[in-house]
PDB file of C-alpha atoms in Angstrom:
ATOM      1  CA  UNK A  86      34.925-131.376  42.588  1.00  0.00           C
ATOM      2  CA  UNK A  87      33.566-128.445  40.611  1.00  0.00           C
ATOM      3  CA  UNK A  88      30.461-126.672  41.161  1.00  0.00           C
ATOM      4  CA  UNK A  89      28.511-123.616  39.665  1.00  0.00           C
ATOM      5  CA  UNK A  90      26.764-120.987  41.622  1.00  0.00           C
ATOM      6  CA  UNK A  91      23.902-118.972  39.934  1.00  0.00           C
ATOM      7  CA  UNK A  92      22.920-116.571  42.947  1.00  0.00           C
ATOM      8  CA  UNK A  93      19.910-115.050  41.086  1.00  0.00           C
ATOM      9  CA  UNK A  94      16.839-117.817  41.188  1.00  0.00           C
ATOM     10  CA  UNK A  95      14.333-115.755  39.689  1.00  0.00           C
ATOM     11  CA  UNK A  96      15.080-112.388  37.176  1.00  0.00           C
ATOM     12  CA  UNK A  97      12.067-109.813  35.948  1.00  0.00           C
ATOM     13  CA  UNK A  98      13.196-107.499  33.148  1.00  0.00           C
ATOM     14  CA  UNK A  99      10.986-105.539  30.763  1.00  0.00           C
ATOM     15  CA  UNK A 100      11.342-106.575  27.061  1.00  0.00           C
ATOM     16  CA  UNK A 101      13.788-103.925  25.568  1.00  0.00           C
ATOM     17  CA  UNK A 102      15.802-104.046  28.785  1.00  0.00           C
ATOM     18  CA  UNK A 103      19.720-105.723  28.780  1.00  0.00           C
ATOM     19  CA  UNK A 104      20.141-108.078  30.677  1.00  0.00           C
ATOM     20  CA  UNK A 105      23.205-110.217  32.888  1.00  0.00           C
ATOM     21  CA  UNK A 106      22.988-113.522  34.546  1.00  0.00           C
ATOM     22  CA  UNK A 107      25.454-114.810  37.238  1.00  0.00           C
ATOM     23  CA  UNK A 108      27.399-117.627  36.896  1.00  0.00           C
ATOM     24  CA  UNK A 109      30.365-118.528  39.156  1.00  0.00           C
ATOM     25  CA  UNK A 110      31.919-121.971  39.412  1.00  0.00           C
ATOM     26  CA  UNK A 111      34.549-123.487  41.558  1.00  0.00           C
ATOM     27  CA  UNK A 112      36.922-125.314  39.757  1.00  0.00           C
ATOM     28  CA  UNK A 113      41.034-126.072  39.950  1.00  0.00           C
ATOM     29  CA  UNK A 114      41.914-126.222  36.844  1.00  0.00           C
ATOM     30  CA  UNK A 115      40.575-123.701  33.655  1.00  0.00           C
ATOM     31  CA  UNK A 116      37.024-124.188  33.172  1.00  0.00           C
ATOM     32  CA  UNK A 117      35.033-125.568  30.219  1.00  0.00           C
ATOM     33  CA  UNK A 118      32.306-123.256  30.959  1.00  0.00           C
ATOM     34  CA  UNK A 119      28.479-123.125  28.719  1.00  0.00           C
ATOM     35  CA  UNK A 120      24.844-121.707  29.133  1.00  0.00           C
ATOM     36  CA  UNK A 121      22.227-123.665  27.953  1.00  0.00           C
ATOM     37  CA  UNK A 122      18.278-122.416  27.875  1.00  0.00           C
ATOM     38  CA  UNK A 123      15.659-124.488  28.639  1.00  0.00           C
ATOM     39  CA  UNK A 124      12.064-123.422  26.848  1.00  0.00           C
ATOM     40  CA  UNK A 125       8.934-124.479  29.089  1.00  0.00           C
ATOM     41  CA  UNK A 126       8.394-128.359  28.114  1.00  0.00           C
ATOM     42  CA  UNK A 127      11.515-128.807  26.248  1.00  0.00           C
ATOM     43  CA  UNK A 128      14.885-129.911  27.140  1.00  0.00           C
ATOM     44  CA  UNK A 129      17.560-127.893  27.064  1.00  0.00           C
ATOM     45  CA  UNK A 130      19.492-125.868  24.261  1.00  0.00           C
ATOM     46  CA  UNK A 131      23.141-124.383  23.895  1.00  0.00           C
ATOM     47  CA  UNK A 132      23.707-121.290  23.630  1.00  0.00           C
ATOM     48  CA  UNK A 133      27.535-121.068  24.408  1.00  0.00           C
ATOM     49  CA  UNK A 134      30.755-122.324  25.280  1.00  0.00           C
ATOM     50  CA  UNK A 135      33.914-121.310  26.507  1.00  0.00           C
ATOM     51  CA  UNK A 136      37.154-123.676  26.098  1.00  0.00           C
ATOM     52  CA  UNK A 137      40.150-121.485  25.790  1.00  0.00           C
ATOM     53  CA  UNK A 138      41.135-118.205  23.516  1.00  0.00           C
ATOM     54  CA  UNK A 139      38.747-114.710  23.815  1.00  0.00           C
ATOM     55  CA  UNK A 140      36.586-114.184  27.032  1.00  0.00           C
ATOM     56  CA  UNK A 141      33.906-113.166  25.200  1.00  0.00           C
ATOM     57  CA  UNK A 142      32.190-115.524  23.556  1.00  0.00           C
ATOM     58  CA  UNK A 143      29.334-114.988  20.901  1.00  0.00           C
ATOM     59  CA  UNK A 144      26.157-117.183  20.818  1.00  0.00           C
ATOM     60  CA  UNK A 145      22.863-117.807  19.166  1.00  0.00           C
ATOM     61  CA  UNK A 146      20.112-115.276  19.736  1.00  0.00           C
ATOM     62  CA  UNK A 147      21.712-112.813  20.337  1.00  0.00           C
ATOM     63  CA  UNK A 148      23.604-113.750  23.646  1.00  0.00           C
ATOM     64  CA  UNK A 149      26.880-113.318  24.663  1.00  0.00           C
ATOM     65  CA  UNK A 150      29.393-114.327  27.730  1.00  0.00           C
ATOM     66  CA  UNK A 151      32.405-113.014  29.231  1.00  0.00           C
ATOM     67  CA  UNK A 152      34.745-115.196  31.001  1.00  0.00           C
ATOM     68  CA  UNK A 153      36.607-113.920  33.846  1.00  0.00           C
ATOM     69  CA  UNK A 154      39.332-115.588  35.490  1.00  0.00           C
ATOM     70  CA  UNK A 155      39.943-113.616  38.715  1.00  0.00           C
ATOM     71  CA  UNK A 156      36.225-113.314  39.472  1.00  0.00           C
ATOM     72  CA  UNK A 157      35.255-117.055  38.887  1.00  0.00           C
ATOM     73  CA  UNK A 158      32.455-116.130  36.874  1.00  0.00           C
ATOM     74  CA  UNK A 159      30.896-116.384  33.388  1.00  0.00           C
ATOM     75  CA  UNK A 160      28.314-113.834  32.996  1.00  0.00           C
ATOM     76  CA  UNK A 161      25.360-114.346  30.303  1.00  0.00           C
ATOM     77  CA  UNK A 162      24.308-110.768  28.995  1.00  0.00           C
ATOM     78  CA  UNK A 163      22.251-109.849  25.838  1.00  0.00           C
ATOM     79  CA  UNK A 164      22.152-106.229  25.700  1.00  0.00           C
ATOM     80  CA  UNK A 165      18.172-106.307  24.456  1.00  0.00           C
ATOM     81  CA  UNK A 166      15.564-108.674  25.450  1.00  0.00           C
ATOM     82  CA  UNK A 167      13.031-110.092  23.876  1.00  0.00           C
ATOM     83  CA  UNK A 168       9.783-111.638  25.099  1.00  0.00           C
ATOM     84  CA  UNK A 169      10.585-115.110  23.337  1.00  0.00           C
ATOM     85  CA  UNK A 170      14.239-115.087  25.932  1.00  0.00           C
ATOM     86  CA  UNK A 171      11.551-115.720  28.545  1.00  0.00           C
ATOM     87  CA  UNK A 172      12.786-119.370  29.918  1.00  0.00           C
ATOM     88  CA  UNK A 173      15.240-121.330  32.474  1.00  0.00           C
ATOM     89  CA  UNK A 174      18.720-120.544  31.788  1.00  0.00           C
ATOM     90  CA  UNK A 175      21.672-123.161  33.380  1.00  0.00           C
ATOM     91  CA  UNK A 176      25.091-122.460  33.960  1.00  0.00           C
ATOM     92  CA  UNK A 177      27.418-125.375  33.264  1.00  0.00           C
ATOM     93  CA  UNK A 178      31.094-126.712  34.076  1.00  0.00           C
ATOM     94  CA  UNK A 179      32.986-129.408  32.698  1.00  0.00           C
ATOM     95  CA  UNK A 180      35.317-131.695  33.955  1.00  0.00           C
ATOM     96  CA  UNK A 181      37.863-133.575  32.513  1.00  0.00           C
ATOM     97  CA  UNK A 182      40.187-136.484  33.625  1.00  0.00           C
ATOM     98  CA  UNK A 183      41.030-139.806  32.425  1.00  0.00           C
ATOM     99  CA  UNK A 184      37.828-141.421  31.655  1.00  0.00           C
ATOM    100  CA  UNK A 185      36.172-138.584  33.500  1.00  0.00           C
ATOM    101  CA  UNK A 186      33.560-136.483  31.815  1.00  0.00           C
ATOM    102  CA  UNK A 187      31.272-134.488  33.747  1.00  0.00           C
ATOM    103  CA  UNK A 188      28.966-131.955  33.070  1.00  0.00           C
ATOM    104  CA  UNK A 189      27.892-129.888  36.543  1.00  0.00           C
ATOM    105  CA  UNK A 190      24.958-127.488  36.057  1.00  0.00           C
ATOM    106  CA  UNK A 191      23.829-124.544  38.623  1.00  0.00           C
ATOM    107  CA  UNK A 192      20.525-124.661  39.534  1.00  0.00           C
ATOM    108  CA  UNK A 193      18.813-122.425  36.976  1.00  0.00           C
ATOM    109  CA  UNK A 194      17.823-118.512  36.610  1.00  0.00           C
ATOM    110  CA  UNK A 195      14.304-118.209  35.344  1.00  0.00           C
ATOM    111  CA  UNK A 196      13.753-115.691  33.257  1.00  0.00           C
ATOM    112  CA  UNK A 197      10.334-113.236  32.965  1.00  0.00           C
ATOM    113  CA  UNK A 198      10.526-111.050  30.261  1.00  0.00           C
ATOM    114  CA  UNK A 199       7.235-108.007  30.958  1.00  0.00           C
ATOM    115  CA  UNK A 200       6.279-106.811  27.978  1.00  0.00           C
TER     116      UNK A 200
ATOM    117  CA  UNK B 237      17.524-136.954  11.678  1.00  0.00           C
ATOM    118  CA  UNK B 238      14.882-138.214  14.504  1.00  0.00           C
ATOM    119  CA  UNK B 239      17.814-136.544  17.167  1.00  0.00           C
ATOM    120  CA  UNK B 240      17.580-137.614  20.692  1.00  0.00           C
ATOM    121  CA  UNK B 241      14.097-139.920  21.324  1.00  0.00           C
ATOM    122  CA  UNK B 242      13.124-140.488  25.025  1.00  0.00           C
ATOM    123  CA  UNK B 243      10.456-142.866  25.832  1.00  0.00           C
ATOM    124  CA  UNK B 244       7.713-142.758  27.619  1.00  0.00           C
ATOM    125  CA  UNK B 245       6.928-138.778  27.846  1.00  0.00           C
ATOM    126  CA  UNK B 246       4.826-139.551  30.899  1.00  0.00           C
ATOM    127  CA  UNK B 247       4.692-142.459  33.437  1.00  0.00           C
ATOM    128  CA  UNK B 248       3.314-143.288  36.974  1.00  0.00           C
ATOM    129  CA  UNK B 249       4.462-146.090  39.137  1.00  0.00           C
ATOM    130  CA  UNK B 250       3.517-147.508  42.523  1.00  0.00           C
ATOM    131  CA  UNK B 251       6.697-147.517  45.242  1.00  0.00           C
ATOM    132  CA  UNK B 252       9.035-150.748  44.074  1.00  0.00           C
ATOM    133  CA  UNK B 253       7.696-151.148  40.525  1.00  0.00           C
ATOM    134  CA  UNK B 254      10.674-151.226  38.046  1.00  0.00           C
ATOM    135  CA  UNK B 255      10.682-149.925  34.861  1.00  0.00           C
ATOM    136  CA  UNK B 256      12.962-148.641  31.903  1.00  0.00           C
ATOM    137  CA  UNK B 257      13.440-145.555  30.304  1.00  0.00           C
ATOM    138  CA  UNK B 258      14.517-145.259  27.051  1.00  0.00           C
ATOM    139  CA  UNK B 259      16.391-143.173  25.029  1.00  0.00           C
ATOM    140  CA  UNK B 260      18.404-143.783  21.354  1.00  0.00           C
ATOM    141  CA  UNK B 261      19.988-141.330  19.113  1.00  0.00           C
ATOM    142  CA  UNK B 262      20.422-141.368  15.773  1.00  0.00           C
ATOM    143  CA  UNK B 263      23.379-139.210  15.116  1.00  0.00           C
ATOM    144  CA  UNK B 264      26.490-141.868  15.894  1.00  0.00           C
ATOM    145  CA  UNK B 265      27.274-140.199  19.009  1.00  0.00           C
ATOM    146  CA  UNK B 266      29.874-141.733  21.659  1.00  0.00           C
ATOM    147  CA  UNK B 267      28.817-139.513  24.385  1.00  0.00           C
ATOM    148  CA  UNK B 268      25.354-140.246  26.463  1.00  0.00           C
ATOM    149  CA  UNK B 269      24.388-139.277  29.791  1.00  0.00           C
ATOM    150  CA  UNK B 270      21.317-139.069  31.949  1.00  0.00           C
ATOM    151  CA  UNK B 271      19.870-136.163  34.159  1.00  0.00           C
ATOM    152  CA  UNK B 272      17.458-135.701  36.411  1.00  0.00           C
ATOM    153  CA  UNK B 273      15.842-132.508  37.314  1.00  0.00           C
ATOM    154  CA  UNK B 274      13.982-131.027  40.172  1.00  0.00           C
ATOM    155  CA  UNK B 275      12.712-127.571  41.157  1.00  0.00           C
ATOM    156  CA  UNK B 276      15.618-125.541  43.037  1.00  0.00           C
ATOM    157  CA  UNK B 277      17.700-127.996  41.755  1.00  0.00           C
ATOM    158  CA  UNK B 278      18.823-128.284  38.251  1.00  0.00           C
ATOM    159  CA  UNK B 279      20.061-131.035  36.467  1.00  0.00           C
ATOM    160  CA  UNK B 280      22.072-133.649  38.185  1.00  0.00           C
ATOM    161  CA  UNK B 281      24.060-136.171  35.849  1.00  0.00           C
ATOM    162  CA  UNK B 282      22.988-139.597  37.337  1.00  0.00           C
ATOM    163  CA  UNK B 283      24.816-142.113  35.069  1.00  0.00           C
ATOM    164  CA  UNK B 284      26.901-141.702  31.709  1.00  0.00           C
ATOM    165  CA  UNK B 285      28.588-143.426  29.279  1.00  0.00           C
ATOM    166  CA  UNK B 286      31.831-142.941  27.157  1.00  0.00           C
ATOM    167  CA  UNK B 287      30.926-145.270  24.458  1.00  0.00           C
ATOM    168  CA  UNK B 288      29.619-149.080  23.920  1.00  0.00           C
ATOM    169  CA  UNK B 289      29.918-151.298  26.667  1.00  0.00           C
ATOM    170  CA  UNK B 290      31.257-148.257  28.750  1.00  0.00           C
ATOM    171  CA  UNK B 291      29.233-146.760  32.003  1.00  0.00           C
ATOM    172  CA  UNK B 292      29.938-144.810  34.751  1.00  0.00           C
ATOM    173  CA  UNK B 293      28.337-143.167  37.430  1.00  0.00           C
ATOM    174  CA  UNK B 294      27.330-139.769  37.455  1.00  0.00           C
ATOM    175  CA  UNK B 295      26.669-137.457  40.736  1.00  0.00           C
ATOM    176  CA  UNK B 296      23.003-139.283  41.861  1.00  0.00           C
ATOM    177  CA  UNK B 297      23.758-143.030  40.614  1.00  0.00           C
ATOM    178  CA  UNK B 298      22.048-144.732  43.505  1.00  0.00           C
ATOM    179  CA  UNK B 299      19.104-146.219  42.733  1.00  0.00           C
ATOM    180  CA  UNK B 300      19.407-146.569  38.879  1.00  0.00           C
ATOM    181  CA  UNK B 301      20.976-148.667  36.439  1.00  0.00           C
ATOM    182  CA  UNK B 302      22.351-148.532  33.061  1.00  0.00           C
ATOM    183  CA  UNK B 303      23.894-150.191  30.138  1.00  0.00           C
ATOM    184  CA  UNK B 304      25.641-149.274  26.751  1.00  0.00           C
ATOM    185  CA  UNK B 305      25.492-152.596  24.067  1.00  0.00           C
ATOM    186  CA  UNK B 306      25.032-150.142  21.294  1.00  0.00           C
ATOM    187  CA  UNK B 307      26.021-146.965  20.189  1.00  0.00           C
ATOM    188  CA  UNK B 308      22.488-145.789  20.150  1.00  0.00           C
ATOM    189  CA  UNK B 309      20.647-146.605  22.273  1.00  0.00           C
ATOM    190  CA  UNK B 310      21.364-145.671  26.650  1.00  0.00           C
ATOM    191  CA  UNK B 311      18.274-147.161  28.423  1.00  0.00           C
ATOM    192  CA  UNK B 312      17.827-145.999  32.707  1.00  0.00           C
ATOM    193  CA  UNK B 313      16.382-148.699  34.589  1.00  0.00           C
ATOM    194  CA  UNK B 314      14.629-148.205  37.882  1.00  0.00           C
ATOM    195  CA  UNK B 315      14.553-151.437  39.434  1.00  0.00           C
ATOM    196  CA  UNK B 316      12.544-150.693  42.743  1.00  0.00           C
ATOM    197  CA  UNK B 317      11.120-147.210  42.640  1.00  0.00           C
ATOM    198  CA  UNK B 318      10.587-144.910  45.728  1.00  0.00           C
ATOM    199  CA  UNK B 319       8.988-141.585  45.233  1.00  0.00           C
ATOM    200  CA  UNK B 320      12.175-139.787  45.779  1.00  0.00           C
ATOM    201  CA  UNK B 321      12.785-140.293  42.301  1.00  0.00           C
ATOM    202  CA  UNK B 322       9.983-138.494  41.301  1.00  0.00           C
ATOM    203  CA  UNK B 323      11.382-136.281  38.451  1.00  0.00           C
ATOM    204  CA  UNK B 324      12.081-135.631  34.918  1.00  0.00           C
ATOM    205  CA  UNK B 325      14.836-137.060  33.480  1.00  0.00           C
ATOM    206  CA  UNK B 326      16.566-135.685  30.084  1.00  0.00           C
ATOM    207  CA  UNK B 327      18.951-137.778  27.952  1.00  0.00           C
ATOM    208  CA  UNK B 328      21.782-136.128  26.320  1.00  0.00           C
ATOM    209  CA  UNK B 329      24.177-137.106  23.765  1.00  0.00           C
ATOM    210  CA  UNK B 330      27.306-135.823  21.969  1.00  0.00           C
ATOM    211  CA  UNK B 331      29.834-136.381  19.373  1.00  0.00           C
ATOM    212  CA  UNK B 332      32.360-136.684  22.099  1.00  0.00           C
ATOM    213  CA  UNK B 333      32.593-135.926  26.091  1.00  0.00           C
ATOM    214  CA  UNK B 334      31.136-132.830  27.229  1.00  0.00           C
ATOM    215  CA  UNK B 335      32.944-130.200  25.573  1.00  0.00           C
ATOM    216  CA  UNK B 336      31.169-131.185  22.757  1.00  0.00           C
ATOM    217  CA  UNK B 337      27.408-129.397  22.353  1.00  0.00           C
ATOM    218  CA  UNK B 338      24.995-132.383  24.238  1.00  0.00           C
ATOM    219  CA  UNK B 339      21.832-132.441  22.515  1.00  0.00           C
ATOM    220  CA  UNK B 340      18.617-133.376  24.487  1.00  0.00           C
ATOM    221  CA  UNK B 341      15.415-135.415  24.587  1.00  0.00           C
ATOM    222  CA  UNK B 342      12.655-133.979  25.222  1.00  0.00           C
ATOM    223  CA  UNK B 343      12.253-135.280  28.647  1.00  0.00           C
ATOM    224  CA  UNK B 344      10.436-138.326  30.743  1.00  0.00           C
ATOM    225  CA  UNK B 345       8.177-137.155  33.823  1.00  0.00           C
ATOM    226  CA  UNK B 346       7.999-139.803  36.077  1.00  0.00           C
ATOM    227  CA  UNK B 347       5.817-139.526  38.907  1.00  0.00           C
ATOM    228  CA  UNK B 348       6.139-142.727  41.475  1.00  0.00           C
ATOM    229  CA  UNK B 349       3.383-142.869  44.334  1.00  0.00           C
TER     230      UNK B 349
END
């Protein structure tokens, strides 16, 4: 079964200040990898997917991820932060198989943005 | 486009009341799934569904039900809560399975005492 590690529970950057997030997932066969954010209150929002192709992938706001095979991992980075990317952000894998479609999320990185 | 509608926002039950959560969507979507999450945990897919008349079980099924008669509407039923599922659950939906971008409610908290 797959699974995603996001080692990093709780981040503090200083608005201004780039920023990465750690994602790595265990998984057999190539990934369907995504980041979603999650605003205080609200559910959650997509920010990006990877399927196949480039290993970097562009997303909204500003946010950007680099899939890499050999590491396991698919790194969220923005290279400026703002005080609205304050929020929980989730690292996700997909499975696929027959009739099987599962989504497997990590366990968050919250994000404090100091102004 | 209302999007993804949960119902109730909040709700508080004694240990082995039942009750259903709701959820429709109003974009034709085939894909719907339920989550719940918990602090240190993140979201765990409890039950999902293909399409009408389609259901299977997620990574947390136990204690939960579901059903699929229409295309919009997914509805979780607790049938004898305990306070382990104390939580917020999220609905999602999609055009299609996961590789598709899921859209969310806005979330249920659910406290059960």
């Amino acid at each position: 079964a797959q699974s995603v590690t996001q080692p990093d529970i709780h981040i503090t950057v200083s608005e201004g200040a780039s920023l990465e997030l750690r994602c790595n997932y265990s998984y057999g066969a190539t990934p369907y990898l995504f980041w979603y954010v999650q605003s205080p209150g609200q559910g959650l929002q997509l920010l990006l997917k990877y399927f196949s192709g480039d290993t970097l992938v562009q997303g909204i706001k500003g946010f950007e991820a680099e899939f890499k095979r050999s590491q396991s991992s698919f790194n969220l980075r923005k290279p400026s932060v703002h005080w609205s990317d304050a929020a929980e952000y989730f690292c996700a894998v997909g499975e696929v198989g027959g009739s099987n479609y599962k989504l497997t999320f990590g366990k968050g990185t919250l994000l404090t943005v100091n102004p | 486009n209302a999007g993804v509608t949960q119902t109730p926002k909040f709700q508080v039950l004694k240990t082995g009341q039942s009750m259903t959560l709701q959820c429709a969507q109003d974009m034709n979507h085939e894909y719907m799934s339920w989550y719940r999450q918990d602090p240190g945990m993140g979201l765990r897919l409890i039950h999902y569904s293909v399409g009408a008349g389609i259901t299977d079980q997620g990574e947390v099924p136990n204690g939960y039900n579901v059903s699929r008669s229409t295309t919009e509407d997914f509805p979780l039923r607790l049938l004898s809560a305990a306070p382990s599922q104390t939580s917020v659950y999220f609905c999602a939906s999609s055009l299609g399975p996961f590789n598709e971008k899921l859209f969310f409610g806005s979330g249920t908290q659910l406290s059960v005492l």
